[in-house]
Amino acid sequence: MLKPVKLATLRALRSAGIFSLVANSRWRQQRLLILCYHGVSIDDEHLWRPYLYIQPHKLQQRFEALKKGRFSVLPLGESLQRLGAGTLPPRSVALTFDDGGYDFFQQAYPLLKAYGFPATVYQTTYYTSLEKPVFNLMCSYMLWMRRMEVIENAEMVGLSGPLDIRTEAGRFATVRRLIESSEREGRTGIQKDELAARLATLLKIDYGKLKAKRILQLMNGRELEEIARGGIDVQLHTHRHRTPENEQLFRREIQENRATIQRFVAGDPTHFCYPSGVYQQTFLSWLRKENVLSATTCDAGLAERDSESLLLPRYIDHQDRSQVEFESWISGVGDLLAVRRKAAQTHFPVQLQAR
Ligand SMILES: [Zn+2]
């Protein structure tokens, strides 16, 4: 959340008509805003990870602002072509959703249909076929659910206790130990899910109920087919949500990701998004070899005609952004006032990584 002084400034600029002045300027027309979303809460995920989730009613407020302000919400591919050709319509925006969680299917997709907005989903695919909760995230979420407690009997999940999970650092350390023990023992996806179920029992959480909600699960093949039929553009985000620093392994991530998407969605995905926004210059030539035409980061900014097409900036929207801040970005004022642009080049604690 921005500081009160900055929010007050933005509100004053909006009242003075500066937002619409900039939104309708020639400067803004030559630029494209690519909006980035991650999860849309099914339950209380925005309280657990406010920087990764947004509540559905808040997302609807964003869409309402786009509609009221007559923004041109374009499909990503078309918007990038027109950015290059210099033929963007006024107030151009492209909507992107990272990861392809089931919450997209349940919460965002109906809203997109209601507003008639095109969107791109950057789909990571390891868990698409597994149809289990994403292990790291589920462990982290369940520990957060019991965040007031110290847990005894950690032997149940193969750890020596007690587990002090009252702080973010304590929960992070616990998830890390669970991941490390899984790697050491070479647990499969199914075995990791069994471990998550034991953790749930230890924490006195009804795992079956949590799974039935499809919280922290990805869309399965049937759901991908359905959104693709409904016009959603499904694109690349690596198979295991990671970017190895070895060319062969990196390119295999793209190949497996593309092949899995193509089992359910017609066409050839050629747009990519860096997992966790982490990138290196060496990745660009590897992406070109895999026929990737565009790649988006988590760095803040509007895309320009001469932006590097494999390092496109976006604006990351989430629960902790206020509406006026969002409106400042769609108008272009946010870009003009931006101080910090580059996203942290570290993977978020307990990310979506699948091995
Ligand atoms: Zn991601």
Short mmCIF file of N, CA and C in Angstrom, two decimals, residues 203-294:
data_model
loop_
_atom_site.label_atom_id
_atom_site.label_comp_id
_atom_site.label_asym_id
_atom_site.label_seq_id
_atom_site.Cartn_x
_atom_site.Cartn_y
_atom_site.Cartn_z
N LEU A 203 -1.87 -30.64 11.90
CA LEU A 203 -2.36 -29.28 12.17
C LEU A 203 -3.86 -29.26 12.46
N LYS A 204 -4.48 -30.46 12.46
CA LYS A 204 -5.94 -30.57 12.69
C LYS A 204 -6.73 -29.79 11.64
N ILE A 205 -6.34 -29.97 10.38
CA ILE A 205 -7.03 -29.34 9.26
C ILE A 205 -7.67 -30.44 8.42
N ASP A 206 -8.90 -30.21 7.95
CA ASP A 206 -9.60 -31.19 7.11
C ASP A 206 -9.07 -31.06 5.67
N TYR A 207 -8.11 -31.93 5.34
CA TYR A 207 -7.43 -31.82 4.04
C TYR A 207 -8.39 -32.08 2.88
N GLY A 208 -9.29 -33.06 3.11
CA GLY A 208 -10.26 -33.39 2.06
C GLY A 208 -11.12 -32.19 1.69
N LYS A 209 -11.52 -31.45 2.70
CA LYS A 209 -12.37 -30.28 2.48
C LYS A 209 -11.60 -29.20 1.72
N LEU A 210 -10.33 -29.03 2.13
CA LEU A 210 -9.47 -28.03 1.48
C LEU A 210 -9.26 -28.40 0.01
N LYS A 211 -9.05 -29.68 -0.25
CA LYS A 211 -8.84 -30.13 -1.63
C LYS A 211 -10.10 -29.96 -2.47
N ALA A 212 -11.24 -30.22 -1.83
CA ALA A 212 -12.51 -30.12 -2.57
C ALA A 212 -12.76 -28.69 -3.04
N LYS A 213 -12.24 -27.71 -2.30
CA LYS A 213 -12.40 -26.30 -2.71
C LYS A 213 -11.52 -25.96 -3.90
N ARG A 214 -10.56 -26.83 -4.18
CA ARG A 214 -9.58 -26.64 -5.27
C ARG A 214 -8.66 -25.44 -5.02
N ILE A 215 -8.52 -25.06 -3.76
CA ILE A 215 -7.60 -23.99 -3.39
C ILE A 215 -6.17 -24.42 -3.72
N LEU A 216 -5.36 -23.53 -4.28
CA LEU A 216 -3.95 -23.80 -4.56
C LEU A 216 -3.75 -25.00 -5.49
N GLN A 217 -4.72 -25.18 -6.38
CA GLN A 217 -4.55 -26.18 -7.44
C GLN A 217 -4.55 -25.46 -8.77
N LEU A 218 -3.96 -26.10 -9.78
CA LEU A 218 -3.98 -25.50 -11.11
C LEU A 218 -5.21 -26.00 -11.87
N MET A 219 -5.50 -25.35 -12.98
CA MET A 219 -6.56 -25.84 -13.85
C MET A 219 -6.13 -27.19 -14.42
N ASN A 220 -7.06 -28.11 -14.54
CA ASN A 220 -6.74 -29.39 -15.17
C ASN A 220 -7.00 -29.29 -16.69
N GLY A 221 -6.76 -30.39 -17.40
CA GLY A 221 -6.89 -30.38 -18.85
C GLY A 221 -8.27 -29.96 -19.33
N ARG A 222 -9.31 -30.49 -18.67
CA ARG A 222 -10.69 -30.16 -19.09
C ARG A 222 -10.96 -28.67 -18.93
N GLU A 223 -10.45 -28.10 -17.85
CA GLU A 223 -10.68 -26.67 -17.62
C GLU A 223 -9.90 -25.82 -18.62
N LEU A 224 -8.69 -26.28 -18.96
CA LEU A 224 -7.91 -25.55 -19.98
C LEU A 224 -8.64 -25.58 -21.32
N GLU A 225 -9.16 -26.75 -21.66
CA GLU A 225 -9.92 -26.86 -22.92
C GLU A 225 -11.09 -25.89 -22.91
N GLU A 226 -11.76 -25.83 -21.78
CA GLU A 226 -12.95 -24.97 -21.72
C GLU A 226 -12.62 -23.49 -21.83
N ILE A 227 -11.58 -23.04 -21.13
CA ILE A 227 -11.27 -21.59 -21.22
C ILE A 227 -10.75 -21.25 -22.62
N ALA A 228 -10.01 -22.19 -23.22
CA ALA A 228 -9.50 -21.93 -24.58
C ALA A 228 -10.66 -21.83 -25.56
N ARG A 229 -11.65 -22.71 -25.40
CA ARG A 229 -12.87 -22.63 -26.24
C ARG A 229 -13.57 -21.30 -26.03
N GLY A 230 -13.52 -20.80 -24.80
CA GLY A 230 -14.16 -19.53 -24.46
C GLY A 230 -13.33 -18.32 -24.87
N GLY A 231 -12.21 -18.54 -25.55
CA GLY A 231 -11.44 -17.41 -26.09
C GLY A 231 -10.25 -16.97 -25.26
N ILE A 232 -9.99 -17.64 -24.14
CA ILE A 232 -8.82 -17.27 -23.33
C ILE A 232 -7.57 -17.81 -24.03
N ASP A 233 -6.56 -16.95 -24.05
CA ASP A 233 -5.29 -17.26 -24.70
C ASP A 233 -4.37 -17.93 -23.66
N VAL A 234 -3.95 -19.17 -23.94
CA VAL A 234 -3.13 -19.90 -22.96
C VAL A 234 -1.67 -19.91 -23.44
N GLN A 235 -0.76 -19.39 -22.63
CA GLN A 235 0.63 -19.20 -23.07
C GLN A 235 1.63 -19.78 -22.06
N LEU A 236 2.91 -19.58 -22.33
CA LEU A 236 4.00 -20.31 -21.65
C LEU A 236 4.45 -19.69 -20.31
N HIS A 237 4.76 -20.58 -19.35
CA HIS A 237 5.24 -20.11 -18.04
C HIS A 237 6.19 -21.14 -17.41
N THR A 238 6.77 -21.99 -18.23
CA THR A 238 7.63 -23.15 -17.87
C THR A 238 6.80 -24.28 -17.24
N HIS A 239 7.31 -25.50 -17.38
CA HIS A 239 6.58 -26.67 -16.89
C HIS A 239 6.59 -26.72 -15.36
N ARG A 240 7.77 -26.49 -14.76
CA ARG A 240 7.90 -26.62 -13.30
C ARG A 240 8.06 -25.29 -12.60
N HIS A 241 7.66 -24.22 -13.25
CA HIS A 241 7.76 -22.88 -12.66
C HIS A 241 9.18 -22.58 -12.20
N ARG A 242 10.11 -22.77 -13.12
CA ARG A 242 11.51 -22.44 -12.80
C ARG A 242 12.28 -22.18 -14.08
N THR A 243 13.38 -21.45 -13.92
CA THR A 243 14.21 -21.11 -15.08
C THR A 243 15.65 -21.53 -14.80
N PRO A 244 16.00 -22.80 -15.12
CA PRO A 244 17.37 -23.27 -14.86
C PRO A 244 18.39 -22.43 -15.63
N GLU A 245 19.58 -22.31 -15.06
CA GLU A 245 20.62 -21.51 -15.71
C GLU A 245 21.41 -22.31 -16.72
N ASN A 246 20.95 -23.48 -17.03
CA ASN A 246 21.57 -24.34 -18.02
C ASN A 246 20.67 -24.36 -19.25
N GLU A 247 21.26 -24.09 -20.43
CA GLU A 247 20.44 -23.92 -21.65
C GLU A 247 19.54 -25.12 -21.93
N GLN A 248 20.12 -26.30 -21.84
CA GLN A 248 19.34 -27.50 -22.17
C GLN A 248 18.15 -27.66 -21.22
N LEU A 249 18.41 -27.45 -19.92
CA LEU A 249 17.33 -27.61 -18.94
C LEU A 249 16.29 -26.50 -19.09
N PHE A 250 16.78 -25.29 -19.36
CA PHE A 250 15.87 -24.15 -19.55
C PHE A 250 14.94 -24.43 -20.73
N ARG A 251 15.55 -24.86 -21.84
CA ARG A 251 14.74 -25.08 -23.05
C ARG A 251 13.81 -26.26 -22.88
N ARG A 252 14.22 -27.24 -22.07
CA ARG A 252 13.33 -28.37 -21.82
C ARG A 252 12.08 -27.90 -21.06
N GLU A 253 12.28 -26.92 -20.16
CA GLU A 253 11.13 -26.36 -19.43
C GLU A 253 10.10 -25.77 -20.40
N ILE A 254 10.60 -25.09 -21.43
CA ILE A 254 9.69 -24.48 -22.43
C ILE A 254 9.04 -25.58 -23.26
N GLN A 255 9.85 -26.55 -23.67
CA GLN A 255 9.32 -27.62 -24.54
C GLN A 255 8.24 -28.45 -23.82
N GLU A 256 8.51 -28.81 -22.57
CA GLU A 256 7.51 -29.61 -21.83
C GLU A 256 6.25 -28.80 -21.55
N ASN A 257 6.47 -27.53 -21.26
CA ASN A 257 5.35 -26.62 -21.00
C ASN A 257 4.47 -26.50 -22.26
N ARG A 258 5.12 -26.26 -23.38
CA ARG A 258 4.40 -26.10 -24.66
C ARG A 258 3.66 -27.40 -25.03
N ALA A 259 4.34 -28.53 -24.89
CA ALA A 259 3.73 -29.81 -25.27
C ALA A 259 2.50 -30.10 -24.39
N THR A 260 2.60 -29.80 -23.10
CA THR A 260 1.46 -30.06 -22.21
C THR A 260 0.28 -29.15 -22.57
N ILE A 261 0.57 -27.88 -22.82
CA ILE A 261 -0.51 -26.96 -23.21
C ILE A 261 -1.17 -27.45 -24.50
N GLN A 262 -0.35 -27.91 -25.44
CA GLN A 262 -0.90 -28.32 -26.75
C GLN A 262 -1.73 -29.60 -26.67
N ARG A 263 -1.62 -30.33 -25.57
CA ARG A 263 -2.51 -31.50 -25.41
C ARG A 263 -3.96 -31.06 -25.24
N PHE A 264 -4.14 -29.84 -24.77
CA PHE A 264 -5.51 -29.38 -24.46
C PHE A 264 -5.95 -28.16 -25.26
N VAL A 265 -4.99 -27.43 -25.81
CA VAL A 265 -5.31 -26.16 -26.46
C VAL A 265 -4.72 -26.15 -27.87
N ALA A 266 -5.54 -25.79 -28.86
CA ALA A 266 -5.06 -25.74 -30.24
C ALA A 266 -4.09 -24.57 -30.43
N GLY A 267 -3.19 -24.69 -31.40
CA GLY A 267 -2.28 -23.59 -31.71
C GLY A 267 -0.93 -23.76 -31.04
N ASP A 268 -0.04 -22.82 -31.34
CA ASP A 268 1.33 -22.89 -30.86
C ASP A 268 1.60 -21.71 -29.92
N PRO A 269 1.71 -21.95 -28.61
CA PRO A 269 1.97 -20.83 -27.70
C PRO A 269 3.37 -20.25 -27.92
N THR A 270 3.44 -18.94 -28.13
CA THR A 270 4.72 -18.28 -28.41
C THR A 270 4.98 -17.08 -27.51
N HIS A 271 4.10 -16.88 -26.53
CA HIS A 271 4.31 -15.78 -25.58
C HIS A 271 4.65 -16.40 -24.22
N PHE A 272 5.59 -15.75 -23.53
CA PHE A 272 6.17 -16.34 -22.32
C PHE A 272 6.18 -15.33 -21.19
N CYS A 273 6.12 -15.84 -19.98
CA CYS A 273 6.25 -14.99 -18.80
C CYS A 273 7.26 -15.63 -17.87
N TYR A 274 8.24 -14.84 -17.41
CA TYR A 274 9.29 -15.36 -16.51
C TYR A 274 8.69 -15.72 -15.15
N PRO A 275 8.83 -16.98 -14.69
CA PRO A 275 8.34 -17.34 -13.36
C PRO A 275 8.97 -16.43 -12.29
N SER A 276 8.14 -15.91 -11.42
CA SER A 276 8.55 -14.99 -10.34
C SER A 276 9.24 -13.74 -10.88
N GLY A 277 9.14 -13.49 -12.18
CA GLY A 277 9.73 -12.28 -12.76
C GLY A 277 11.25 -12.29 -12.79
N VAL A 278 11.85 -13.46 -12.59
CA VAL A 278 13.32 -13.56 -12.54
C VAL A 278 13.87 -13.83 -13.94
N TYR A 279 14.81 -12.99 -14.38
CA TYR A 279 15.37 -13.19 -15.72
C TYR A 279 16.85 -12.84 -15.77
N GLN A 280 17.51 -13.37 -16.79
CA GLN A 280 18.91 -13.04 -17.07
C GLN A 280 19.05 -12.82 -18.56
N GLN A 281 20.05 -12.03 -18.95
CA GLN A 281 20.24 -11.75 -20.38
C GLN A 281 20.43 -13.03 -21.20
N THR A 282 21.08 -14.02 -20.60
CA THR A 282 21.33 -15.26 -21.35
C THR A 282 20.03 -15.97 -21.76
N PHE A 283 18.96 -15.74 -21.00
CA PHE A 283 17.70 -16.41 -21.32
C PHE A 283 17.15 -15.98 -22.68
N LEU A 284 17.47 -14.73 -23.11
CA LEU A 284 16.82 -14.18 -24.31
C LEU A 284 17.12 -15.02 -25.55
N SER A 285 18.38 -15.40 -25.72
CA SER A 285 18.71 -16.17 -26.93
C SER A 285 18.12 -17.58 -26.84
N TRP A 286 18.03 -18.12 -25.63
CA TRP A 286 17.40 -19.45 -25.47
C TRP A 286 15.92 -19.38 -25.83
N LEU A 287 15.27 -18.29 -25.42
CA LEU A 287 13.85 -18.12 -25.75
C LEU A 287 13.66 -17.99 -27.26
N ARG A 288 14.58 -17.24 -27.91
CA ARG A 288 14.47 -17.08 -29.38
C ARG A 288 14.59 -18.43 -30.07
N LYS A 289 15.50 -19.25 -29.57
CA LYS A 289 15.67 -20.58 -30.17
C LYS A 289 14.41 -21.43 -30.01
N GLU A 290 13.61 -21.13 -29.02
CA GLU A 290 12.35 -21.85 -28.81
C GLU A 290 11.17 -21.13 -29.48
N ASN A 291 11.50 -20.21 -30.40
CA ASN A 291 10.47 -19.46 -31.14
C ASN A 291 9.51 -18.68 -30.25
N VAL A 292 10.03 -18.16 -29.16
CA VAL A 292 9.20 -17.32 -28.28
C VAL A 292 9.26 -15.89 -28.80
N LEU A 293 8.07 -15.29 -29.00
CA LEU A 293 8.00 -13.96 -29.61
C LEU A 293 7.99 -12.83 -28.59
N SER A 294 7.42 -13.09 -27.43
CA SER A 294 7.42 -12.04 -26.40
C SER A 294 7.59 -12.69 -25.04
#
